[in-house]
Amino acid sequence: AQTVTQSQPEMSVQEAETVTLSCTYDTSESDYYLFWYKQPPSRQMILVIRQEAYKQQNATENRFSVNFQKAAKSFSLKISDSQLGDAAMYFCAYRSFRGAQKLVFGQGTRLTINP
Amino acid sequence: EPEVTQTPSHQVTQMGQEVILRCVPISNHLYFYWYRQILGQKVEFLVSFYNNEISEKSEIFDDQFSVERPDGSNFTLKIRSTKLEDSAMYFCASSEVGGETQYFGPGTRLLVL
């Protein structure tokens, strides 16, 4: 079974600085998807960014980018120019390419933005 | 932009009572999911639903749980006899067929007393 590990329970960053959140996963599959979801205090789950494992190019979405290292099974999220609205719980998630559609989540990283 | 909606936003119930949580997935989506998040813990998969049947379920999804798509728009999760440990945030999600991304609703916070 696939597992996702986020080893940083909490992170903090100064406003306008850059922060990187770590995620590692374990799978025997070669094709899959990886996601970062954001959960603000309202507790809604909001998609931040996704990466297809067959793509070598790292995904980017405005200030958010990932560093996908397939061989190392690592999928980190970089947030540039951090803003107060980025404060949230961030979850890394894995989904198989075929078959099981379920998302497997990591434990989450609570990100605090210091003004 | 289309979004997944859930009702109620909060539900308080007594242990042993039945609850029904409702979801309206995005209209052209055909895969539906329920997840739960116990306070302070990670999000856990409960069940996925496609073509009017369960496609996958976790070991959490025991006989106390059931899902239904009673009409063309709603997707429900029923807990027959709630336990204290069912207290959690319940999220509905949906995706297109072949779509890799699941879109989540705002959640229902269930408290069992």
Short mmCIF file of C-alpha atoms in Angstrom, two decimals:
data_model
loop_
_atom_site.label_atom_id
_atom_site.label_comp_id
_atom_site.label_asym_id
_atom_site.label_seq_id
_atom_site.Cartn_x
_atom_site.Cartn_y
_atom_site.Cartn_z
CA ALA A 1 0.00 0.00 0.00
CA GLN A 2 1.11 3.52 -0.69
CA THR A 3 2.12 5.82 2.15
CA VAL A 4 2.80 9.54 2.30
CA THR A 5 5.00 11.15 4.93
CA GLN A 6 5.31 14.79 5.85
CA SER A 7 8.08 15.08 8.38
CA GLN A 8 7.52 18.73 9.31
CA PRO A 9 4.49 19.11 11.60
CA GLU A 10 4.99 22.89 11.67
CA MET A 11 6.85 25.47 9.65
CA SER A 12 7.00 29.23 9.83
CA VAL A 13 8.25 31.88 7.44
CA GLN A 14 8.49 35.64 7.29
CA GLU A 15 6.09 37.38 4.97
CA ALA A 16 7.59 37.80 1.47
CA GLU A 17 10.17 35.06 2.09
CA THR A 18 10.33 31.61 0.53
CA VAL A 19 9.50 28.38 2.31
CA THR A 20 9.74 24.73 1.28
CA LEU A 21 7.49 21.99 2.63
CA SER A 22 8.71 18.41 2.40
CA CYS A 23 6.87 15.28 1.37
CA THR A 24 8.07 11.76 0.71
CA TYR A 25 6.04 8.81 -0.42
CA ASP A 26 6.38 5.11 -0.87
CA THR A 27 5.01 3.22 -3.85
CA SER A 28 5.90 0.41 -6.17
CA GLU A 29 3.97 1.98 -9.04
CA SER A 30 5.62 3.87 -11.86
CA ASP A 31 2.68 6.02 -12.87
CA TYR A 32 0.79 8.14 -10.36
CA TYR A 33 -0.25 11.65 -9.44
CA LEU A 34 0.89 13.82 -6.58
CA PHE A 35 -0.95 16.77 -5.12
CA TRP A 36 -0.61 19.52 -2.57
CA TYR A 37 -3.81 20.63 -0.90
CA LYS A 38 -4.19 23.63 1.37
CA GLN A 39 -6.55 23.66 4.34
CA PRO A 40 -7.06 27.12 5.83
CA PRO A 41 -8.80 27.64 9.20
CA SER A 42 -12.15 27.27 7.44
CA ARG A 43 -11.03 23.63 6.93
CA GLN A 44 -11.96 23.52 3.26
CA MET A 45 -9.54 21.46 1.15
CA ILE A 46 -8.21 23.57 -1.70
CA LEU A 47 -6.04 22.19 -4.49
CA VAL A 48 -2.73 24.05 -4.73
CA ILE A 49 -0.82 22.12 -7.36
CA ARG A 50 -0.57 18.70 -8.98
CA GLN A 51 2.18 16.71 -10.66
CA GLU A 52 1.96 13.76 -13.03
CA ALA A 53 4.73 11.28 -12.33
CA TYR A 54 5.38 10.71 -16.04
CA LYS A 55 6.24 14.38 -16.51
CA GLN A 56 9.82 15.31 -15.80
CA GLN A 57 9.09 19.00 -15.66
CA ASN A 58 8.20 20.33 -12.24
CA ALA A 59 4.72 21.84 -11.97
CA THR A 60 4.32 25.53 -11.17
CA GLU A 61 1.28 27.63 -10.31
CA ASN A 62 2.13 31.28 -9.82
CA ARG A 63 4.04 31.50 -6.50
CA PHE A 64 3.79 27.76 -5.91
CA SER A 65 6.17 25.25 -7.42
CA VAL A 66 7.23 21.70 -6.71
CA ASN A 67 10.50 19.84 -6.71
CA PHE A 68 9.60 16.35 -7.87
CA GLN A 69 12.36 13.79 -7.47
CA LYS A 70 10.91 10.51 -8.71
CA ALA A 71 13.87 8.31 -7.90
CA ALA A 72 14.02 9.67 -4.36
CA LYS A 73 10.21 9.59 -4.06
CA SER A 74 10.23 13.16 -2.90
CA PHE A 75 7.71 15.89 -3.69
CA SER A 76 8.37 19.20 -1.98
CA LEU A 77 6.34 22.39 -2.27
CA LYS A 78 8.02 25.77 -2.56
CA ILE A 79 6.05 28.89 -1.77
CA SER A 80 7.69 32.08 -2.97
CA ASP A 81 6.90 35.59 -1.74
CA SER A 82 4.85 34.18 1.16
CA GLN A 83 1.66 36.03 1.96
CA LEU A 84 -0.45 36.12 5.11
CA GLY A 85 -3.20 34.29 3.23
CA ASP A 86 -0.87 31.33 2.72
CA ALA A 87 -1.17 30.44 6.40
CA ALA A 88 -2.83 27.03 6.48
CA MET A 89 -2.37 23.33 6.91
CA TYR A 90 -0.77 21.83 3.81
CA PHE A 91 -1.35 18.21 2.86
CA CYS A 92 0.59 16.17 0.36
CA ALA A 93 -1.44 13.45 -1.38
CA TYR A 94 -0.87 10.51 -3.72
CA ARG A 95 -3.18 8.93 -6.25
CA SER A 96 -2.58 5.90 -8.41
CA PHE A 97 -2.68 6.41 -12.16
CA ARG A 98 -4.94 3.43 -12.69
CA GLY A 99 -7.34 1.49 -10.58
CA ALA A 100 -7.84 2.94 -7.11
CA GLN A 101 -8.94 6.53 -7.35
CA LYS A 102 -8.57 7.31 -3.69
CA LEU A 103 -6.21 9.95 -2.41
CA VAL A 104 -3.69 8.93 0.24
CA PHE A 105 -2.77 11.89 2.42
CA GLY A 106 0.20 12.75 4.55
CA GLN A 107 -0.12 14.01 8.10
CA GLY A 108 0.05 17.66 7.10
CA THR A 109 2.33 20.62 7.80
CA ARG A 110 0.99 23.68 9.57
CA LEU A 111 2.45 26.79 7.95
CA THR A 112 2.55 30.06 9.86
CA ILE A 113 3.35 33.35 8.14
CA ASN A 114 5.01 35.96 10.35
CA PRO A 115 4.27 39.56 9.37
CA GLU B 1 -16.69 28.38 -11.13
CA PRO B 2 -18.54 25.15 -10.29
CA GLU B 3 -17.98 23.80 -6.82
CA VAL B 4 -18.92 20.92 -4.56
CA THR B 5 -21.42 21.85 -1.88
CA GLN B 6 -22.23 20.06 1.36
CA THR B 7 -25.04 20.31 3.89
CA PRO B 8 -25.26 20.76 6.76
CA SER B 9 -22.09 22.60 7.64
CA HIS B 10 -22.40 21.44 11.25
CA GLN B 11 -24.33 18.57 12.79
CA VAL B 12 -24.63 17.63 16.43
CA THR B 13 -26.21 14.29 17.25
CA GLN B 14 -26.61 11.87 20.11
CA MET B 15 -24.72 8.59 20.13
CA GLY B 16 -26.78 5.86 18.47
CA GLN B 17 -28.69 8.23 16.22
CA GLU B 18 -28.65 8.08 12.43
CA VAL B 19 -27.21 10.95 10.44
CA ILE B 20 -27.28 11.72 6.74
CA LEU B 21 -24.68 14.00 5.26
CA ARG B 22 -25.45 15.50 1.90
CA CYS B 23 -23.29 16.54 -1.00
CA VAL B 24 -23.94 18.05 -4.41
CA PRO B 25 -20.96 17.20 -6.63
CA ILE B 26 -19.90 19.27 -9.62
CA SER B 27 -22.51 18.66 -12.30
CA ASN B 28 -20.44 16.93 -15.00
CA HIS B 29 -18.45 14.80 -12.55
CA LEU B 30 -19.17 11.11 -12.32
CA TYR B 31 -16.80 9.93 -9.56
CA PHE B 32 -17.75 10.76 -6.00
CA TYR B 33 -15.88 10.29 -2.76
CA TRP B 34 -16.22 10.64 0.98
CA TYR B 35 -13.28 11.35 3.25
CA ARG B 36 -13.13 12.10 6.94
CA GLN B 37 -10.72 14.01 9.13
CA ILE B 38 -10.71 13.49 12.85
CA LEU B 39 -9.60 16.69 14.59
CA GLY B 40 -5.85 17.10 14.41
CA GLN B 41 -5.35 14.09 12.18
CA LYS B 42 -4.87 13.48 8.50
CA VAL B 43 -7.61 13.11 5.93
CA GLU B 44 -8.70 9.49 5.47
CA PHE B 45 -10.47 7.91 2.51
CA LEU B 46 -13.84 6.30 3.22
CA VAL B 47 -15.45 5.35 -0.07
CA SER B 48 -15.59 6.05 -3.78
CA PHE B 49 -18.69 5.73 -5.93
CA TYR B 50 -19.14 5.45 -9.67
CA ASN B 51 -21.97 4.36 -11.93
CA ASN B 52 -24.32 3.93 -9.01
CA GLU B 53 -22.13 1.56 -7.09
CA ILE B 54 -19.24 1.59 -4.67
CA SER B 55 -15.97 1.26 -6.54
CA GLU B 56 -13.73 1.14 -3.49
CA LYS B 57 -14.06 1.40 0.27
CA SER B 58 -11.68 1.52 3.19
CA GLU B 59 -11.77 -0.60 6.31
CA ILE B 60 -13.26 2.38 8.14
CA PHE B 61 -16.35 2.09 5.93
CA ASP B 62 -18.06 -0.72 7.80
CA ASP B 63 -21.70 -1.81 7.88
CA GLN B 64 -22.65 1.33 9.81
CA PHE B 65 -21.93 3.43 6.74
CA SER B 66 -23.76 3.58 3.44
CA VAL B 67 -23.77 5.87 0.42
CA GLU B 68 -26.45 6.66 -2.06
CA ARG B 69 -27.13 8.82 -5.06
CA PRO B 70 -30.87 9.29 -4.61
CA ASP B 71 -31.31 11.57 -7.62
CA GLY B 72 -29.28 13.16 -10.38
CA SER B 73 -27.57 15.69 -8.18
CA ASN B 74 -27.21 14.56 -4.57
CA PHE B 75 -24.73 12.14 -3.05
CA THR B 76 -25.29 11.11 0.55
CA LEU B 77 -23.38 9.43 3.35
CA LYS B 78 -25.46 7.75 6.03
CA ILE B 79 -24.18 6.64 9.40
CA ARG B 80 -26.78 4.31 10.88
CA SER B 81 -25.88 4.36 14.57
CA THR B 82 -23.33 7.00 15.39
CA LYS B 83 -20.50 6.43 17.84
CA LEU B 84 -18.44 8.98 19.72
CA GLU B 85 -15.47 8.17 17.48
CA ASP B 86 -17.47 9.18 14.39
CA SER B 87 -16.99 12.80 15.43
CA ALA B 88 -14.98 14.30 12.59
CA MET B 89 -15.05 16.56 9.56
CA TYR B 90 -16.55 14.74 6.60
CA PHE B 91 -15.53 15.85 3.13
CA CYS B 92 -17.24 15.03 -0.13
CA ALA B 93 -15.22 15.23 -3.33
CA SER B 94 -15.88 14.65 -7.01
CA SER B 95 -13.91 14.21 -10.18
CA GLU B 96 -14.48 13.75 -13.87
CA VAL B 97 -14.13 10.30 -15.38
CA GLY B 98 -10.46 10.03 -16.20
CA GLY B 99 -9.80 13.24 -14.32
CA GLU B 100 -6.91 13.06 -11.94
CA THR B 101 -8.03 15.88 -9.68
CA GLN B 102 -10.62 15.60 -6.95
CA TYR B 103 -12.43 18.75 -5.93
CA PHE B 104 -13.53 18.96 -2.32
CA GLY B 105 -16.57 20.45 -0.70
CA PRO B 106 -16.34 22.64 2.41
CA GLY B 107 -17.03 19.72 4.74
CA THR B 108 -19.59 18.83 7.40
CA ARG B 109 -18.43 18.97 10.98
CA LEU B 110 -20.11 16.12 12.84
CA LEU B 111 -20.13 16.01 16.63
CA VAL B 112 -21.46 12.92 18.37
CA LEU B 113 -22.35 13.39 22.04
#
